[in-house]
Short mmCIF file of C-alpha atoms in Angstrom, two decimals:
data_model
loop_
_atom_site.label_atom_id
_atom_site.label_comp_id
_atom_site.label_asym_id
_atom_site.label_seq_id
_atom_site.Cartn_x
_atom_site.Cartn_y
_atom_site.Cartn_z
CA MET J 1 4.23 -91.58 63.52
CA ARG J 2 4.20 -89.02 60.72
CA ALA J 3 4.43 -85.99 63.00
CA ALA J 4 7.41 -87.52 64.76
CA GLN J 5 9.16 -87.68 61.42
CA LYS J 6 8.32 -84.05 60.70
CA PHE J 7 9.48 -82.77 64.04
CA VAL J 8 12.66 -83.26 65.97
CA SER J 9 12.13 -83.96 69.63
CA ALA J 10 12.02 -80.73 71.60
CA GLN J 11 14.97 -81.80 73.73
CA ASN J 12 17.19 -81.95 70.63
CA MET J 13 15.76 -78.88 68.99
CA PRO J 14 16.41 -75.21 69.73
CA ALA J 15 13.50 -72.81 70.12
CA THR J 16 14.73 -71.00 67.01
CA PRO J 17 15.77 -72.97 63.93
CA PRO J 18 19.35 -72.62 62.75
CA GLN J 19 18.61 -71.29 59.26
CA ALA J 20 20.43 -68.18 58.24
CA PRO J 21 18.33 -65.04 58.03
CA PRO J 22 17.55 -63.55 54.61
CA ASN J 23 20.39 -61.04 54.69
CA GLY J 24 22.94 -63.73 55.50
CA LEU J 25 23.78 -62.29 58.90
CA ASP J 26 23.55 -64.21 62.11
CA GLU J 27 21.20 -63.17 64.89
CA GLU J 28 23.83 -61.33 66.94
CA ILE J 29 24.85 -59.16 63.98
CA MET J 30 21.25 -58.59 62.92
CA PHE J 31 20.28 -57.01 66.21
CA GLN J 32 23.69 -55.76 67.38
CA ASN J 33 22.32 -55.11 70.83
CA PRO J 34 24.64 -55.33 73.86
CA ASP J 35 21.72 -56.63 75.87
CA SER J 36 20.66 -59.25 73.33
CA SER J 37 22.53 -62.07 75.07
CA GLN J 38 23.34 -63.12 78.59
CA GLU J 39 26.92 -61.95 78.10
CA GLY J 40 25.63 -58.54 77.08
CA LEU J 41 23.54 -58.35 80.21
CA GLU J 42 26.53 -59.18 82.37
CA LYS J 43 28.50 -56.27 80.89
CA HIS J 44 26.11 -53.95 82.71
CA GLY J 45 26.96 -55.56 86.04
CA TRP J 46 23.42 -56.83 86.57
CA LYS J 47 24.12 -60.42 85.54
CA GLY J 48 21.07 -62.62 86.07
CA TYR J 49 19.13 -59.93 87.92
CA ARG J 50 19.20 -57.66 84.91
CA ALA J 51 17.89 -60.47 82.74
CA VAL J 52 15.06 -61.21 85.16
CA LEU J 53 14.17 -57.51 85.37
CA ILE J 54 13.99 -57.15 81.59
CA SER J 55 11.99 -60.34 81.22
CA SER J 56 9.60 -59.27 83.99
CA ALA J 57 9.02 -55.84 82.44
CA ILE J 58 8.09 -57.44 79.11
CA ILE J 59 5.91 -60.11 80.71
CA LEU J 60 4.04 -57.53 82.81
CA CYS J 61 2.92 -55.85 79.58
CA GLN J 62 1.15 -59.07 78.62
CA PHE J 63 -0.37 -59.35 82.10
CA VAL J 64 -1.76 -55.81 81.98
CA GLN J 65 -3.21 -56.06 78.49
CA MET J 66 -5.06 -59.29 79.41
CA ILE J 67 -6.75 -57.76 82.48
CA PRO J 68 -9.53 -56.04 80.46
CA TYR J 69 -10.58 -59.39 79.04
CA GLY J 70 -11.28 -60.92 82.46
CA ALA J 71 -12.65 -57.63 83.75
CA GLY J 72 -15.13 -57.51 80.88
CA ILE J 73 -16.34 -61.05 81.47
CA SER J 74 -16.75 -60.66 85.21
CA GLY J 75 -18.10 -57.12 85.25
CA ALA J 76 -20.09 -56.79 82.02
CA THR J 77 -23.39 -57.92 83.51
CA ASN J 78 -23.14 -55.38 86.32
CA MET J 79 -22.00 -52.62 83.96
CA ALA J 80 -24.94 -53.28 81.63
CA LYS J 81 -27.31 -53.15 84.60
CA GLU J 82 -25.82 -49.89 85.90
CA LEU J 83 -26.03 -48.39 82.41
CA GLY J 84 -29.71 -49.32 82.18
CA THR J 85 -29.52 -51.63 79.18
CA ALA J 86 -30.75 -55.17 78.50
CA PRO J 87 -28.59 -58.01 79.91
CA GLU J 88 -27.89 -59.48 76.48
CA ASN J 89 -26.10 -56.27 75.45
CA ALA J 90 -23.40 -57.10 77.98
CA VAL J 91 -21.81 -59.29 75.31
CA TRP J 92 -20.69 -56.12 73.50
CA ILE J 93 -18.84 -54.97 76.60
CA VAL J 94 -17.23 -58.38 76.86
CA GLY J 95 -16.37 -58.90 73.20
CA SER J 96 -15.28 -55.43 72.07
CA TYR J 97 -11.81 -55.56 73.62
CA PRO J 98 -10.75 -59.07 72.51
CA MET J 99 -12.27 -58.44 69.06
CA THR J 100 -9.79 -55.69 68.16
CA GLN J 101 -7.05 -57.11 70.35
CA GLY J 102 -7.20 -60.34 68.40
CA THR J 103 -7.64 -58.71 65.00
CA PHE J 104 -4.88 -56.11 64.99
CA VAL J 105 -2.28 -58.53 66.38
CA LEU J 106 -1.85 -59.73 62.82
CA ILE J 107 -0.32 -56.43 61.69
CA GLY J 108 1.29 -55.46 64.98
CA GLY J 109 4.41 -57.52 64.41
CA ARG J 110 5.01 -55.99 60.98
CA VAL J 111 4.76 -52.47 62.39
CA GLY J 112 7.33 -53.41 65.03
CA ALA J 113 9.69 -54.85 62.41
CA ILE J 114 9.66 -51.56 60.50
CA TYR J 115 9.66 -49.02 63.34
CA GLY J 116 11.20 -51.02 66.19
CA HIS J 117 9.55 -53.48 68.55
CA LYS J 118 10.16 -51.41 71.67
CA ASN J 119 8.82 -48.28 69.99
CA ALA J 120 5.71 -50.21 68.97
CA VAL J 121 5.09 -51.44 72.53
CA VAL J 122 5.54 -47.96 74.01
CA ALA J 123 3.17 -46.37 71.46
CA ALA J 124 0.66 -49.17 72.01
CA GLY J 125 0.91 -48.68 75.76
CA VAL J 126 0.04 -45.00 75.37
CA ILE J 127 -3.02 -45.91 73.29
CA TRP J 128 -4.04 -48.55 75.83
CA VAL J 129 -3.81 -46.13 78.77
CA ILE J 130 -5.57 -43.22 77.03
CA PHE J 131 -8.62 -45.18 75.94
CA HIS J 132 -8.98 -46.93 79.29
CA LEU J 133 -8.94 -43.53 80.93
CA ILE J 134 -11.64 -42.30 78.52
CA SER J 135 -13.67 -45.48 79.15
CA GLY J 136 -14.12 -44.40 82.75
CA PHE J 137 -16.16 -41.41 81.59
CA MET J 138 -18.51 -43.34 79.28
CA ARG J 139 -22.12 -43.75 80.44
CA ASN J 140 -23.74 -45.88 77.72
CA VAL J 141 -23.00 -49.33 76.34
CA ILE J 142 -22.19 -48.23 72.79
CA ALA J 143 -19.66 -45.59 73.84
CA LEU J 144 -18.07 -47.88 76.43
CA SER J 145 -17.78 -50.73 73.93
CA ILE J 146 -16.18 -48.44 71.34
CA MET J 147 -13.60 -47.21 73.84
CA ARG J 148 -12.81 -50.77 74.89
CA ALA J 149 -12.40 -51.71 71.23
CA LEU J 150 -9.96 -48.83 70.70
CA SER J 151 -7.97 -49.80 73.77
CA GLY J 152 -7.86 -53.33 72.36
CA ILE J 153 -5.88 -52.01 69.39
CA GLY J 154 -3.18 -50.99 71.85
CA GLY J 155 -3.26 -54.45 73.39
CA ALA J 156 -2.96 -56.01 69.94
CA PHE J 157 0.28 -54.20 69.15
CA ILE J 158 1.75 -55.11 72.53
CA VAL J 159 1.56 -58.90 72.14
CA PRO J 160 3.66 -59.68 69.02
CA ASN J 161 6.23 -57.00 69.73
CA ALA J 162 6.69 -58.09 73.33
CA ILE J 163 7.23 -61.66 72.13
CA ALA J 164 9.73 -60.39 69.56
CA LEU J 165 11.62 -58.52 72.28
CA LEU J 166 11.86 -61.71 74.33
CA THR J 167 13.37 -63.62 71.42
CA ILE J 168 15.69 -60.74 70.53
CA THR J 169 16.89 -60.10 74.07
CA PHE J 170 17.39 -63.72 75.08
CA PRO J 171 19.23 -66.28 72.93
CA PRO J 172 17.78 -69.78 72.50
CA GLY J 173 17.94 -71.63 75.79
CA LYS J 174 16.47 -71.93 79.24
CA MET J 175 15.86 -68.23 79.90
CA ARG J 176 14.02 -67.74 76.62
CA ASN J 177 11.87 -70.85 77.11
CA ILE J 178 10.94 -69.86 80.66
CA SER J 179 10.17 -66.29 79.59
CA ILE J 180 7.93 -67.44 76.74
CA GLY J 181 6.21 -69.92 79.06
CA VAL J 182 5.53 -67.28 81.71
CA PHE J 183 4.45 -64.84 79.00
CA GLY J 184 1.86 -67.36 77.86
CA ALA J 185 0.74 -67.85 81.45
CA MET J 186 -0.15 -64.19 81.69
CA ALA J 187 -3.21 -64.84 79.52
CA PRO J 188 -5.14 -66.80 82.18
CA ILE J 189 -3.45 -65.01 85.08
CA GLY J 190 -4.24 -61.58 83.65
CA ALA J 191 -7.79 -62.60 82.85
CA ALA J 192 -8.24 -63.97 86.37
CA GLY J 193 -6.77 -60.79 87.81
CA GLY J 194 -9.19 -58.77 85.72
CA SER J 195 -12.08 -60.75 87.17
CA VAL J 196 -10.91 -60.00 90.70
CA PHE J 197 -10.41 -56.29 89.99
CA SER J 198 -13.79 -56.07 88.30
CA GLY J 199 -15.47 -57.77 91.24
CA PHE J 200 -13.78 -55.45 93.71
CA PHE J 201 -14.73 -52.24 91.92
CA GLY J 202 -18.16 -53.52 90.93
CA GLN J 203 -19.14 -54.34 94.48
CA LEU J 204 -17.22 -51.84 96.60
CA ALA J 205 -16.96 -48.80 94.32
CA PRO J 206 -18.56 -47.32 91.19
CA TRP J 207 -17.78 -49.58 88.22
CA TRP J 208 -16.04 -46.83 86.24
CA TRP J 209 -13.21 -46.70 88.79
CA LEU J 210 -12.05 -49.98 87.30
CA PHE J 211 -10.99 -48.14 84.15
CA PHE J 212 -9.25 -45.37 86.07
CA PHE J 213 -7.37 -48.05 88.01
CA LEU J 214 -6.35 -49.78 84.76
CA ALA J 215 -5.10 -46.48 83.33
CA ILE J 216 -2.93 -45.92 86.43
CA LEU J 217 -1.65 -49.51 86.44
CA GLY J 218 -0.87 -49.36 82.74
CA THR J 219 1.05 -46.11 83.19
CA LEU J 220 3.25 -47.71 85.85
CA VAL J 221 3.92 -50.88 83.86
CA PHE J 222 4.67 -49.20 80.54
CA THR J 223 6.88 -46.62 82.24
CA LEU J 224 8.87 -49.48 83.80
CA PHE J 225 9.06 -51.12 80.39
CA PHE J 226 10.31 -47.91 78.75
CA PHE J 227 13.22 -47.47 81.18
CA VAL J 228 14.20 -51.12 81.66
CA VAL J 229 13.90 -52.89 78.32
CA PRO J 230 16.74 -52.24 75.84
CA SER J 231 15.94 -51.18 72.30
CA GLU J 232 17.22 -52.84 69.18
CA ALA J 233 20.20 -51.06 67.64
CA GLN J 234 17.94 -50.65 64.62
CA PRO J 235 14.56 -52.06 63.58
CA MET J 236 14.60 -55.52 62.04
CA ASP J 237 13.41 -54.19 58.67
CA PRO J 238 13.85 -50.39 58.73
CA ASN J 239 13.61 -50.08 54.95
CA GLY J 240 10.59 -52.34 54.65
CA THR J 241 7.18 -51.28 53.41
CA PHE J 242 3.83 -51.78 55.05
CA ASP J 243 1.07 -53.54 53.14
CA TYR J 244 -1.78 -51.10 53.77
CA ILE J 245 -4.20 -52.76 51.36
CA GLY J 246 -3.60 -56.21 52.78
CA ALA J 247 -3.85 -54.86 56.32
CA TYR J 248 -7.20 -53.23 55.57
CA LEU J 249 -8.67 -56.29 53.86
CA GLY J 250 -7.54 -58.66 56.60
CA VAL J 251 -8.48 -56.48 59.57
CA ALA J 252 -11.82 -55.40 58.09
CA GLY J 253 -12.74 -58.98 57.28
CA LEU J 254 -11.94 -60.19 60.79
CA VAL J 255 -13.73 -57.28 62.50
CA LEU J 256 -16.87 -57.65 60.37
CA PHE J 257 -16.97 -61.43 60.84
CA ASN J 258 -16.72 -61.07 64.62
CA PHE J 259 -19.25 -58.21 64.63
CA VAL J 260 -21.77 -60.36 62.76
CA TRP J 261 -21.59 -63.22 65.23
CA THR J 262 -21.71 -60.91 68.24
CA GLU J 263 -24.75 -59.10 66.84
CA ALA J 264 -26.40 -62.43 66.04
CA SER J 265 -25.94 -63.45 69.67
CA VAL J 266 -27.97 -60.38 70.70
CA GLY J 267 -30.68 -60.16 68.04
CA GLY J 268 -30.45 -63.36 66.05
CA TRP J 269 -30.16 -63.75 62.28
CA ASN J 270 -33.50 -62.20 61.36
CA LYS J 271 -31.99 -58.82 60.44
CA PRO J 272 -30.95 -58.36 56.79
CA PHE J 273 -27.87 -56.28 57.62
CA VAL J 274 -26.40 -59.23 59.56
CA TYR J 275 -26.39 -61.38 56.42
CA ILE J 276 -25.11 -58.49 54.32
CA LEU J 277 -22.17 -57.86 56.66
CA LEU J 278 -21.37 -61.57 56.74
CA ILE J 279 -21.17 -61.58 52.93
CA VAL J 280 -19.04 -58.42 53.00
CA SER J 281 -16.64 -60.04 55.47
CA VAL J 282 -16.30 -63.13 53.27
CA VAL J 283 -15.63 -60.90 50.24
CA HIS J 284 -12.90 -59.13 52.22
CA PHE J 285 -11.31 -62.49 53.04
CA ALA J 286 -11.40 -63.52 49.38
CA LEU J 287 -9.85 -60.23 48.23
CA PHE J 288 -7.25 -60.52 51.00
CA THR J 289 -6.25 -63.96 49.72
CA ILE J 290 -5.95 -62.74 46.13
CA TRP J 291 -4.02 -59.61 47.08
CA GLU J 292 -1.58 -61.37 49.40
CA SER J 293 -0.85 -64.18 46.95
CA ARG J 294 -0.54 -62.17 43.73
CA PHE J 295 0.09 -58.47 44.28
CA ALA J 296 1.52 -57.68 47.74
CA LYS J 297 5.29 -57.07 47.67
CA GLU J 298 5.64 -57.63 51.42
CA PRO J 299 2.41 -59.37 52.45
CA VAL J 300 0.95 -59.07 55.92
CA LEU J 301 0.36 -62.82 55.92
CA PRO J 302 2.33 -64.77 53.28
CA LEU J 303 0.06 -67.62 52.26
CA THR J 304 3.08 -69.90 51.91
CA ILE J 305 3.18 -70.06 55.69
CA TRP J 306 0.26 -72.47 55.57
CA ALA J 307 2.34 -74.91 53.54
CA SER J 308 4.76 -75.41 56.43
CA PRO J 309 4.57 -78.92 57.94
CA SER J 310 1.61 -79.28 60.32
CA PHE J 311 1.27 -75.50 60.69
CA ALA J 312 -2.32 -75.39 59.41
CA ALA J 313 -3.45 -78.26 61.65
CA MET J 314 -1.75 -76.61 64.62
CA ALA J 315 -3.40 -73.25 63.89
CA ILE J 316 -6.90 -74.70 63.54
CA SER J 317 -6.58 -76.81 66.68
CA ALA J 318 -5.30 -73.79 68.63
CA PHE J 319 -8.14 -71.60 67.38
CA LEU J 320 -10.80 -74.14 68.37
CA THR J 321 -9.24 -74.58 71.80
CA PHE J 322 -9.09 -70.85 72.46
CA MET J 323 -12.71 -70.54 71.38
CA GLY J 324 -13.60 -73.18 73.94
CA VAL J 325 -11.64 -71.41 76.68
CA GLY J 326 -13.48 -68.13 76.02
CA ILE J 327 -16.83 -69.91 76.13
CA ALA J 328 -15.90 -71.70 79.36
CA ILE J 329 -14.87 -68.57 81.24
CA TRP J 330 -17.90 -66.55 80.10
CA TYR J 331 -20.45 -69.22 80.99
CA ILE J 332 -18.86 -70.05 84.33
CA THR J 333 -19.36 -66.39 85.21
CA ALA J 334 -22.92 -66.27 83.84
CA TRP J 335 -23.80 -69.52 85.60
CA ASN J 336 -22.40 -68.46 88.97
CA ILE J 337 -24.07 -65.03 88.94
CA ASN J 338 -27.39 -65.71 87.19
CA ILE J 339 -28.14 -69.25 88.35
CA ARG J 340 -26.25 -69.82 91.58
CA GLY J 341 -26.61 -66.34 93.01
CA TYR J 342 -22.94 -65.46 93.46
CA THR J 343 -22.11 -61.84 94.21
CA ILE J 344 -19.82 -60.06 91.76
CA PHE J 345 -16.91 -60.34 94.15
CA SER J 346 -17.47 -64.01 95.01
CA SER J 347 -17.73 -64.79 91.30
CA ALA J 348 -14.42 -63.03 90.75
CA ALA J 349 -12.83 -64.87 93.68
CA ALA J 350 -13.80 -68.14 92.03
CA TYR J 351 -11.12 -67.48 89.42
CA VAL J 352 -8.22 -67.43 91.89
CA PRO J 353 -7.33 -71.07 91.01
CA LEU J 354 -7.07 -69.98 87.38
CA ALA J 355 -4.33 -67.49 88.28
CA VAL J 356 -2.45 -69.84 90.60
CA CYS J 357 -2.59 -72.82 88.26
CA GLY J 358 -1.73 -70.59 85.32
CA ALA J 359 1.59 -69.75 87.01
CA VAL J 360 2.23 -73.43 87.72
CA ALA J 361 1.33 -74.38 84.15
CA ALA J 362 3.75 -71.79 82.79
CA ILE J 363 6.63 -73.31 84.72
CA LEU J 364 5.64 -76.85 83.75
CA SER J 365 5.29 -76.01 80.06
CA ALA J 366 8.69 -74.30 80.02
CA LYS J 367 10.27 -77.33 81.73
CA ALA J 368 8.39 -79.90 79.67
CA ILE J 369 9.52 -78.43 76.36
CA SER J 370 13.01 -79.77 77.12
CA TYR J 371 11.78 -83.34 77.50
CA ILE J 372 8.60 -83.71 75.44
CA ALA J 373 8.08 -82.88 71.79
CA ALA J 374 6.11 -79.66 71.38
CA GLU J 375 3.27 -81.27 69.43
CA TYR J 376 2.50 -83.57 72.36
CA ILE J 377 2.51 -80.67 74.81
CA MET J 378 0.03 -78.91 72.56
CA ALA J 379 -2.17 -82.00 72.45
CA ILE J 380 -2.15 -82.15 76.26
CA GLY J 381 -3.24 -78.51 76.41
CA SER J 382 -6.12 -79.09 73.99
CA LEU J 383 -7.20 -82.20 75.89
CA ALA J 384 -7.19 -80.27 79.19
CA SER J 385 -9.46 -77.61 77.68
CA CYS J 386 -11.75 -80.28 76.28
CA VAL J 387 -12.19 -81.99 79.66
CA ALA J 388 -12.84 -78.60 81.28
CA LEU J 389 -15.64 -77.88 78.80
CA ILE J 390 -17.21 -81.27 79.45
CA LEU J 391 -17.17 -80.62 83.20
CA ILE J 392 -18.87 -77.24 82.75
CA ALA J 393 -21.43 -78.47 80.24
CA THR J 394 -22.54 -81.38 82.45
CA MET J 395 -22.78 -79.68 85.84
CA PRO J 396 -26.22 -79.46 87.50
CA GLU J 397 -28.07 -76.24 88.27
CA GLN J 398 -27.01 -76.17 91.93
CA GLN J 399 -23.77 -77.75 93.09
CA THR J 400 -20.82 -77.00 95.33
CA TYR J 401 -18.08 -74.97 93.66
CA TRP J 402 -15.49 -77.66 94.40
CA ALA J 403 -17.23 -80.45 92.47
CA GLN J 404 -16.91 -79.34 88.83
CA VAL J 405 -16.16 -75.62 88.54
CA PHE J 406 -12.95 -75.84 90.57
CA PRO J 407 -11.36 -78.71 88.58
CA ALA J 408 -12.60 -77.13 85.34
CA LEU J 409 -10.77 -73.88 86.13
CA ILE J 410 -7.59 -75.79 86.91
CA LEU J 411 -7.76 -77.49 83.52
CA VAL J 412 -8.65 -74.22 81.76
CA ALA J 413 -5.45 -72.72 83.20
CA PHE J 414 -3.31 -75.54 81.83
CA GLY J 415 -4.88 -75.55 78.37
CA PRO J 416 -3.85 -72.11 77.02
CA ASP J 417 -0.45 -72.17 78.76
CA PHE J 418 0.61 -75.48 77.26
CA LEU J 419 -0.93 -74.57 73.93
CA PHE J 420 0.63 -71.12 73.63
CA THR J 421 4.14 -72.24 74.58
CA ALA J 422 4.06 -75.27 72.30
CA ALA J 423 2.55 -73.34 69.40
CA GLN J 424 5.28 -70.69 69.57
CA ILE J 425 7.99 -73.35 69.57
CA ILE J 426 6.34 -75.26 66.73
CA ALA J 427 5.95 -72.09 64.69
CA SER J 428 9.62 -71.21 65.16
CA VAL J 429 10.62 -74.66 63.89
CA THR J 430 8.23 -75.25 61.00
CA VAL J 431 8.22 -71.88 59.22
CA LYS J 432 11.00 -70.04 57.46
CA ARG J 433 13.10 -67.73 59.57
CA GLU J 434 11.84 -64.60 57.84
CA GLN J 435 8.26 -65.68 58.59
CA GLN J 436 8.72 -66.43 62.31
CA GLY J 437 7.55 -63.00 63.44
CA ILE J 438 4.45 -63.35 61.28
CA ALA J 439 3.83 -66.83 62.68
CA GLY J 440 4.10 -65.49 66.23
CA SER J 441 1.62 -62.73 65.41
CA LEU J 442 -0.74 -65.25 63.87
CA ILE J 443 -0.69 -67.36 67.03
CA GLY J 444 -1.51 -64.25 69.05
CA THR J 445 -4.37 -63.59 66.65
CA LEU J 446 -5.67 -67.13 67.08
CA LEU J 447 -5.57 -66.77 70.86
CA SER J 448 -7.41 -63.48 71.25
CA TYR J 449 -9.67 -63.77 68.21
CA GLY J 450 -10.66 -67.27 69.29
CA LEU J 451 -11.57 -66.02 72.75
CA ALA J 452 -13.74 -63.26 71.24
CA THR J 453 -15.35 -65.25 68.43
CA GLY J 454 -16.29 -68.11 70.73
CA LEU J 455 -18.54 -65.74 72.66
CA GLY J 456 -20.45 -64.88 69.49
CA PHE J 457 -20.99 -68.51 68.50
CA ALA J 458 -22.06 -69.52 72.01
CA GLY J 459 -24.29 -66.45 72.32
CA THR J 460 -26.03 -67.37 69.08
CA VAL J 461 -26.71 -70.86 70.43
CA GLU J 462 -28.05 -69.31 73.62
CA PHE J 463 -30.28 -66.86 71.73
CA TYR J 464 -32.03 -69.57 69.75
CA THR J 465 -32.20 -71.89 72.74
CA ASN J 466 -34.10 -69.18 74.59
CA ASP J 467 -36.19 -68.26 71.53
CA GLY J 468 -34.80 -64.75 71.74
CA GLU J 469 -36.38 -64.15 75.14
CA TYR J 470 -33.19 -63.68 77.10
CA GLN J 471 -34.46 -62.18 80.34
CA LYS J 472 -37.65 -64.19 80.64
CA THR J 473 -36.10 -67.54 79.85
CA ALA J 474 -32.90 -66.97 81.79
CA GLU J 475 -34.90 -66.28 84.93
CA ARG J 476 -37.32 -69.18 84.38
CA ASP J 477 -35.06 -71.90 83.07
CA GLY J 478 -31.36 -71.14 83.09
CA MET J 479 -30.55 -74.80 82.54
CA THR J 480 -31.39 -74.55 78.82
CA MET J 481 -28.41 -72.28 78.39
CA LEU J 482 -25.93 -75.00 79.25
CA LYS J 483 -27.97 -77.86 77.82
CA LEU J 484 -27.52 -76.45 74.32
CA LEU J 485 -24.01 -75.32 75.16
CA GLN J 486 -23.19 -78.91 76.05
CA LYS J 487 -24.36 -80.06 72.62
CA ARG J 488 -22.42 -77.36 70.75
CA GLN J 489 -19.30 -77.89 72.83
CA SER J 490 -19.44 -81.62 72.17
CA GLU J 491 -19.71 -81.00 68.42
CA GLY J 492 -16.84 -78.52 68.54
CA LYS J 493 -14.66 -80.87 70.52
CA VAL J 494 -15.21 -83.71 68.06
CA ILE J 495 -13.87 -81.42 65.33
CA GLU J 496 -10.97 -80.34 67.53
CA PHE J 497 -10.05 -83.93 68.36
CA ALA J 498 -9.91 -84.64 64.62
CA PHE J 499 -7.34 -81.89 64.13
CA ILE J 500 -5.37 -82.99 67.20
CA ALA J 501 -5.28 -86.53 65.82
CA GLN J 502 -4.06 -85.23 62.46
CA PHE J 503 -1.41 -83.16 64.20
CA VAL J 504 -0.06 -85.88 66.50
CA ASP J 505 -0.47 -88.92 64.27
#
């Protein structure tokens, strides 16, 4: 098959390609960090325990920054009710965090390359903690959504720089593969944990205590990170420049595009400013493409990255899959609470299999990468997400949890884990060495931005299915919500299968 000719089997292929870096130095000289290899770790007398501690501190950062996503999904309906606003406005509480978290990931890696990856994570952690603390004092949807969006910027800078620290600290091999696999698992595990925390505080305490709890938890995790994780001897590109114009055009385009679809899910497309902002976002994308290809000296996203073998097909397939995962988790929650009468806490408890299976999937993906080519692992992850969506879209109004929701959540856990791990490995093999950090950031963008954008698309389908009468129709005939969702998911999955076929064939 063509892809088999483009890729070397994962068992014969290191996680990082053997090309020399741009400055002609090898990786050990580039980072000159006594802790950047297993031998360096052993010099401190910690041996394997030191390595596990460092890896755990980095991975916990990913776990913490994913909690607000699950917490928003599980608790948004209750928060909107407590704040005295219409149920449909809950989508802003849900989508505000992943919107910025997915958007700013694209530039987070570049900031880390210039100023140091550890410094970037620490600064991002401070931002994350501060705005979660402030969120606890907000008493209207707009203010709360803005604070969640600002905290999402902190989360965005954490992801690419944490991944970079894993690849810098651990040389290619088993420890790096396991760490990346577990790091990827923190997406569903963190989201599931957020659902549980949100259910606990929503049912047993005032909802705003959730944000105070997150601020405390974040302080503990980022303090551990600060004292445990070694810094690079110097930033990867200390003399580099930051592409402010490209960053603005790219970030603004992504934010506006997501804003338009989220607003359309609340009020439809009958407002002129929605169309205007959509046009403005497209113009930003066009200007971004022109600027990055012709004028930027050190572009935020070199367009040549899309010419790498199978990279574009991989990126599109990953984005569609992550969109589907976001839709699945949101509508499982909405279905359980609005249609089946689950309490907030019981709805959160329903996601326990997601956390457990996410941990299992992380181990399996890290092991499988040594025996199965990465593109096939990615295809398995996309297929798992597809089957999960079909199970959710075809379930009846009333049914036992174990019949379709339970197996769907198991599959949802395997999808992102397999996909994230495989995508990172594929990106490290197919793109140039100097573009690997950008490729990793782009995959993080696809993950989070896909989760957020999927909510807007699905919400738009729901709005027009219900003729804009959210409350009335949802109470009278909740089945229409998933009937149309089934149709849209089926259409989306046909497209995704086409890209998977292109990627694997």
